[in-house]
PDB file of C-alpha atoms in Angstrom:
ATOM      1  CA  LEU A1221     -37.272 -91.307-215.547  1.00  0.00           C
ATOM      2  CA  GLY A1222     -41.070 -91.316-216.247  1.00  0.00           C
ATOM      3  CA  ASP A1223     -42.814 -90.246-219.399  1.00  0.00           C
ATOM      4  CA  ARG A1224     -41.095 -87.709-221.540  1.00  0.00           C
ATOM      5  CA  ARG A1225     -44.321 -86.052-222.647  1.00  0.00           C
ATOM      6  CA  LEU A1226     -45.118 -85.037-219.139  1.00  0.00           C
ATOM      7  CA  ARG A1227     -41.819 -83.461-218.616  1.00  0.00           C
ATOM      8  CA  ARG A1228     -42.076 -81.469-221.779  1.00  0.00           C
ATOM      9  CA  GLY A1229     -45.306 -79.825-220.964  1.00  0.00           C
ATOM     10  CA  GLY A1230     -47.718 -82.543-222.521  1.00  0.00           C
ATOM     11  CA  GLY A1231     -45.906 -83.259-225.698  1.00  0.00           C
ATOM     12  CA  ASP A1232     -48.633 -81.946-227.914  1.00  0.00           C
ATOM     13  CA  GLY A1233     -46.781 -78.831-229.190  1.00  0.00           C
ATOM     14  CA  ASP A1234     -48.740 -76.269-227.087  1.00  0.00           C
ATOM     15  CA  GLY A1235     -45.604 -74.904-225.069  1.00  0.00           C
ATOM     16  CA  GLY A1236     -47.238 -76.028-221.868  1.00  0.00           C
ATOM     17  CA  ASP A1237     -49.582 -73.047-221.538  1.00  0.00           C
ATOM     18  CA  GLY A1238     -52.734 -75.016-222.802  1.00  0.00           C
ATOM     19  CA  ARG A1239     -53.152 -73.015-226.004  1.00  0.00           C
ATOM     20  CA  ASP A1240     -52.683 -74.718-229.499  1.00  0.00           C
ATOM     21  CA  ASP A1241     -50.733 -73.035-232.158  1.00  0.00           C
ATOM     22  CA  PRO A1242     -52.788 -73.211-235.298  1.00  0.00           C
ATOM     23  CA  ARG A1243     -49.741 -73.616-237.531  1.00  0.00           C
ATOM     24  CA  ASP A1244     -48.561 -76.569-235.634  1.00  0.00           C
ATOM     25  CA  ARG A1245     -52.099 -78.282-235.517  1.00  0.00           C
ATOM     26  CA  LEU A1246     -52.396 -77.717-239.299  1.00  0.00           C
ATOM     27  CA  ARG A1247     -48.905 -79.238-240.011  1.00  0.00           C
ATOM     28  CA  LYS A1248     -49.793 -82.226-237.740  1.00  0.00           C
ATOM     29  CA  GLU A1249     -52.999 -82.717-239.588  1.00  0.00           C
ATOM     30  CA  ARG A1250     -51.265 -82.757-242.956  1.00  0.00           C
ATOM     31  CA  GLU A1251     -48.736 -85.204-241.788  1.00  0.00           C
ATOM     32  CA  VAL A1252     -51.289 -87.452-240.293  1.00  0.00           C
ATOM     33  CA  GLN A1253     -53.484 -87.315-243.448  1.00  0.00           C
ATOM     34  CA  VAL A1254     -50.582 -88.163-245.774  1.00  0.00           C
ATOM     35  CA  TRP A1255     -49.459 -91.039-243.604  1.00  0.00           C
ATOM     36  CA  GLU A1256     -53.138 -92.331-243.309  1.00  0.00           C
ATOM     37  CA  TRP A1257     -53.575 -92.131-246.969  1.00  0.00           C
ATOM     38  CA  VAL A1258     -50.276 -94.152-247.538  1.00  0.00           C
ATOM     39  CA  ASP A1259     -51.337 -96.504-244.800  1.00  0.00           C
ATOM     40  CA  ASP A1260     -54.709 -97.087-246.420  1.00  0.00           C
ATOM     41  CA  LEU A1261     -53.158 -97.563-249.730  1.00  0.00           C
ATOM     42  CA  LEU A1262     -50.716-100.092-248.553  1.00  0.00           C
ATOM     43  CA  GLU A1263     -53.397-102.010-246.674  1.00  0.00           C
ATOM     44  CA  GLY A1264     -55.356-102.116-249.959  1.00  0.00           C
ATOM     45  CA  PHE A1265     -52.314-103.565-251.825  1.00  0.00           C
ATOM     46  CA  ALA A1266     -51.704-106.037-249.005  1.00  0.00           C
ATOM     47  CA  GLU A1267     -55.444-107.224-249.220  1.00  0.00           C
ATOM     48  CA  ILE A1268     -55.145-107.560-253.021  1.00  0.00           C
ATOM     49  CA  TYR A1269     -51.976-109.584-252.555  1.00  0.00           C
ATOM     50  CA  ARG A1270     -53.643-111.791-249.865  1.00  0.00           C
ATOM     51  CA  VAL A1271     -56.714-112.478-252.031  1.00  0.00           C
ATOM     52  CA  THR A1272     -54.567-113.098-255.105  1.00  0.00           C
ATOM     53  CA  VAL A1273     -52.412-115.693-253.216  1.00  0.00           C
ATOM     54  CA  ALA A1274     -55.325-117.436-251.724  1.00  0.00           C
ATOM     55  CA  SER A1275     -57.132-117.657-254.955  1.00  0.00           C
ATOM     56  CA  GLY A1276     -54.001-119.048-256.716  1.00  0.00           C
ATOM     57  CA  GLN A1277     -53.661-121.702-253.978  1.00  0.00           C
ATOM     58  CA  SER A1278     -57.369-122.652-254.097  1.00  0.00           C
ATOM     59  CA  CYS A1279     -57.166-122.956-258.002  1.00  0.00           C
ATOM     60  CA  ASN A1280     -53.887-124.931-257.683  1.00  0.00           C
ATOM     61  CA  GLU A1281     -55.623-127.302-255.152  1.00  0.00           C
ATOM     62  CA  CYS A1282     -58.596-127.737-257.389  1.00  0.00           C
ATOM     63  CA  VAL A1283     -56.606-128.570-260.381  1.00  0.00           C
ATOM     64  CA  ARG A1284     -54.569-131.001-258.490  1.00  0.00           C
ATOM     65  CA  ARG A1285     -57.576-132.918-257.133  1.00  0.00           C
ATOM     66  CA  SER A1286     -59.608-133.022-260.381  1.00  0.00           C
ATOM     67  CA  ALA A1287     -56.862-133.196-263.057  1.00  0.00           C
ATOM     68  CA  TYR A1288     -54.778-136.107-261.825  1.00  0.00           C
ATOM     69  CA  PRO A1289     -57.684-138.596-261.703  1.00  0.00           C
ATOM     70  CA  VAL A1290     -58.713-137.557-265.239  1.00  0.00           C
ATOM     71  CA  LYS A1291     -55.278-137.781-266.497  1.00  0.00           C
ATOM     72  CA  GLU A1292     -54.802-141.327-264.902  1.00  0.00           C
ATOM     73  CA  GLN A1293     -58.190-142.434-266.496  1.00  0.00           C
ATOM     74  CA  LEU A1294     -57.112-141.101-269.893  1.00  0.00           C
ATOM     75  CA  VAL A1295     -53.707-142.803-269.814  1.00  0.00           C
ATOM     76  CA  GLY A1296     -55.380-146.146-268.530  1.00  0.00           C
ATOM     77  CA  THR A1297     -57.894-145.935-271.474  1.00  0.00           C
ATOM     78  CA  TYR A1298     -55.056-145.164-273.973  1.00  0.00           C
ATOM     79  CA  ASP A1299     -52.928-148.117-272.782  1.00  0.00           C
ATOM     80  CA  GLU A1300     -55.884-150.489-272.888  1.00  0.00           C
ATOM     81  CA  VAL A1301     -56.792-149.357-276.561  1.00  0.00           C
ATOM     82  CA  SER A1302     -53.176-149.723-277.518  1.00  0.00           C
ATOM     83  CA  ARG A1303     -53.005-153.309-276.050  1.00  0.00           C
ATOM     84  CA  ARG A1304     -56.194-154.344-277.920  1.00  0.00           C
ATOM     85  CA  VAL A1305     -55.070-152.764-281.346  1.00  0.00           C
ATOM     86  CA  ASN A1306     -51.405-153.667-281.243  1.00  0.00           C
ATOM     87  CA  GLY A1307     -51.392-156.833-279.163  1.00  0.00           C
ATOM     88  CA  PRO A1308     -49.005-157.354-276.243  1.00  0.00           C
ATOM     89  CA  THR A1309     -45.572-155.881-276.360  1.00  0.00           C
ATOM     90  CA  ALA A1310     -42.566-157.951-276.596  1.00  0.00           C
ATOM     91  CA  GLN A1311     -41.778-157.384-272.952  1.00  0.00           C
ATOM     92  CA  GLU A1312     -45.197-158.628-271.983  1.00  0.00           C
ATOM     93  CA  ARG A1313     -44.878-161.578-274.271  1.00  0.00           C
ATOM     94  CA  ALA A1314     -41.439-162.541-272.769  1.00  0.00           C
ATOM     95  CA  GLY A1315     -42.831-162.198-269.230  1.00  0.00           C
ATOM     96  CA  GLN A1316     -45.566-164.681-270.035  1.00  0.00           C
ATOM     97  CA  GLY A1317     -43.214-167.161-271.714  1.00  0.00           C
ATOM     98  CA  GLN A1318     -44.682-166.712-275.210  1.00  0.00           C
ATOM     99  CA  PHE A1319     -41.393-166.685-276.928  1.00  0.00           C
ATOM    100  CA  GLN A1320     -40.266-170.022-278.393  1.00  0.00           C
ATOM    101  CA  GLY A1321     -36.762-169.906-277.369  1.00  0.00           C
ATOM    102  CA  ALA A1322     -33.726-167.960-278.214  1.00  0.00           C
ATOM    103  CA  PRO A1323     -32.514-168.144-281.858  1.00  0.00           C
ATOM    104  CA  THR A1324     -29.260-169.907-282.413  1.00  0.00           C
ATOM    105  CA  PHE A1325     -26.964-169.403-285.241  1.00  0.00           C
ATOM    106  CA  ALA A1326     -24.941-172.360-286.813  1.00  0.00           C
TER     107      ALA A1326
END
């Protein structure tokens, strides 16, 4: 079976006689230049996409690692201030046994 290019006289459009047809060569150069241009353009878009995704993931990880501890500290501080200003909640007092007994109605 072998290589098809060898059976067709080289496969480079020269007809097997070793001479290049200028029209074929010009046509091939135009085709290659268009495809190289499109390939370069798509490679550029792919690189922009890769950089954008990597940047987004880095930003997400940074926010996750820094914002969660800050949020926990703020919520803890708010709860502590709320307890000092308003006193313990009814649930906390019930848990500590600070209620005098259930009211009864006669």
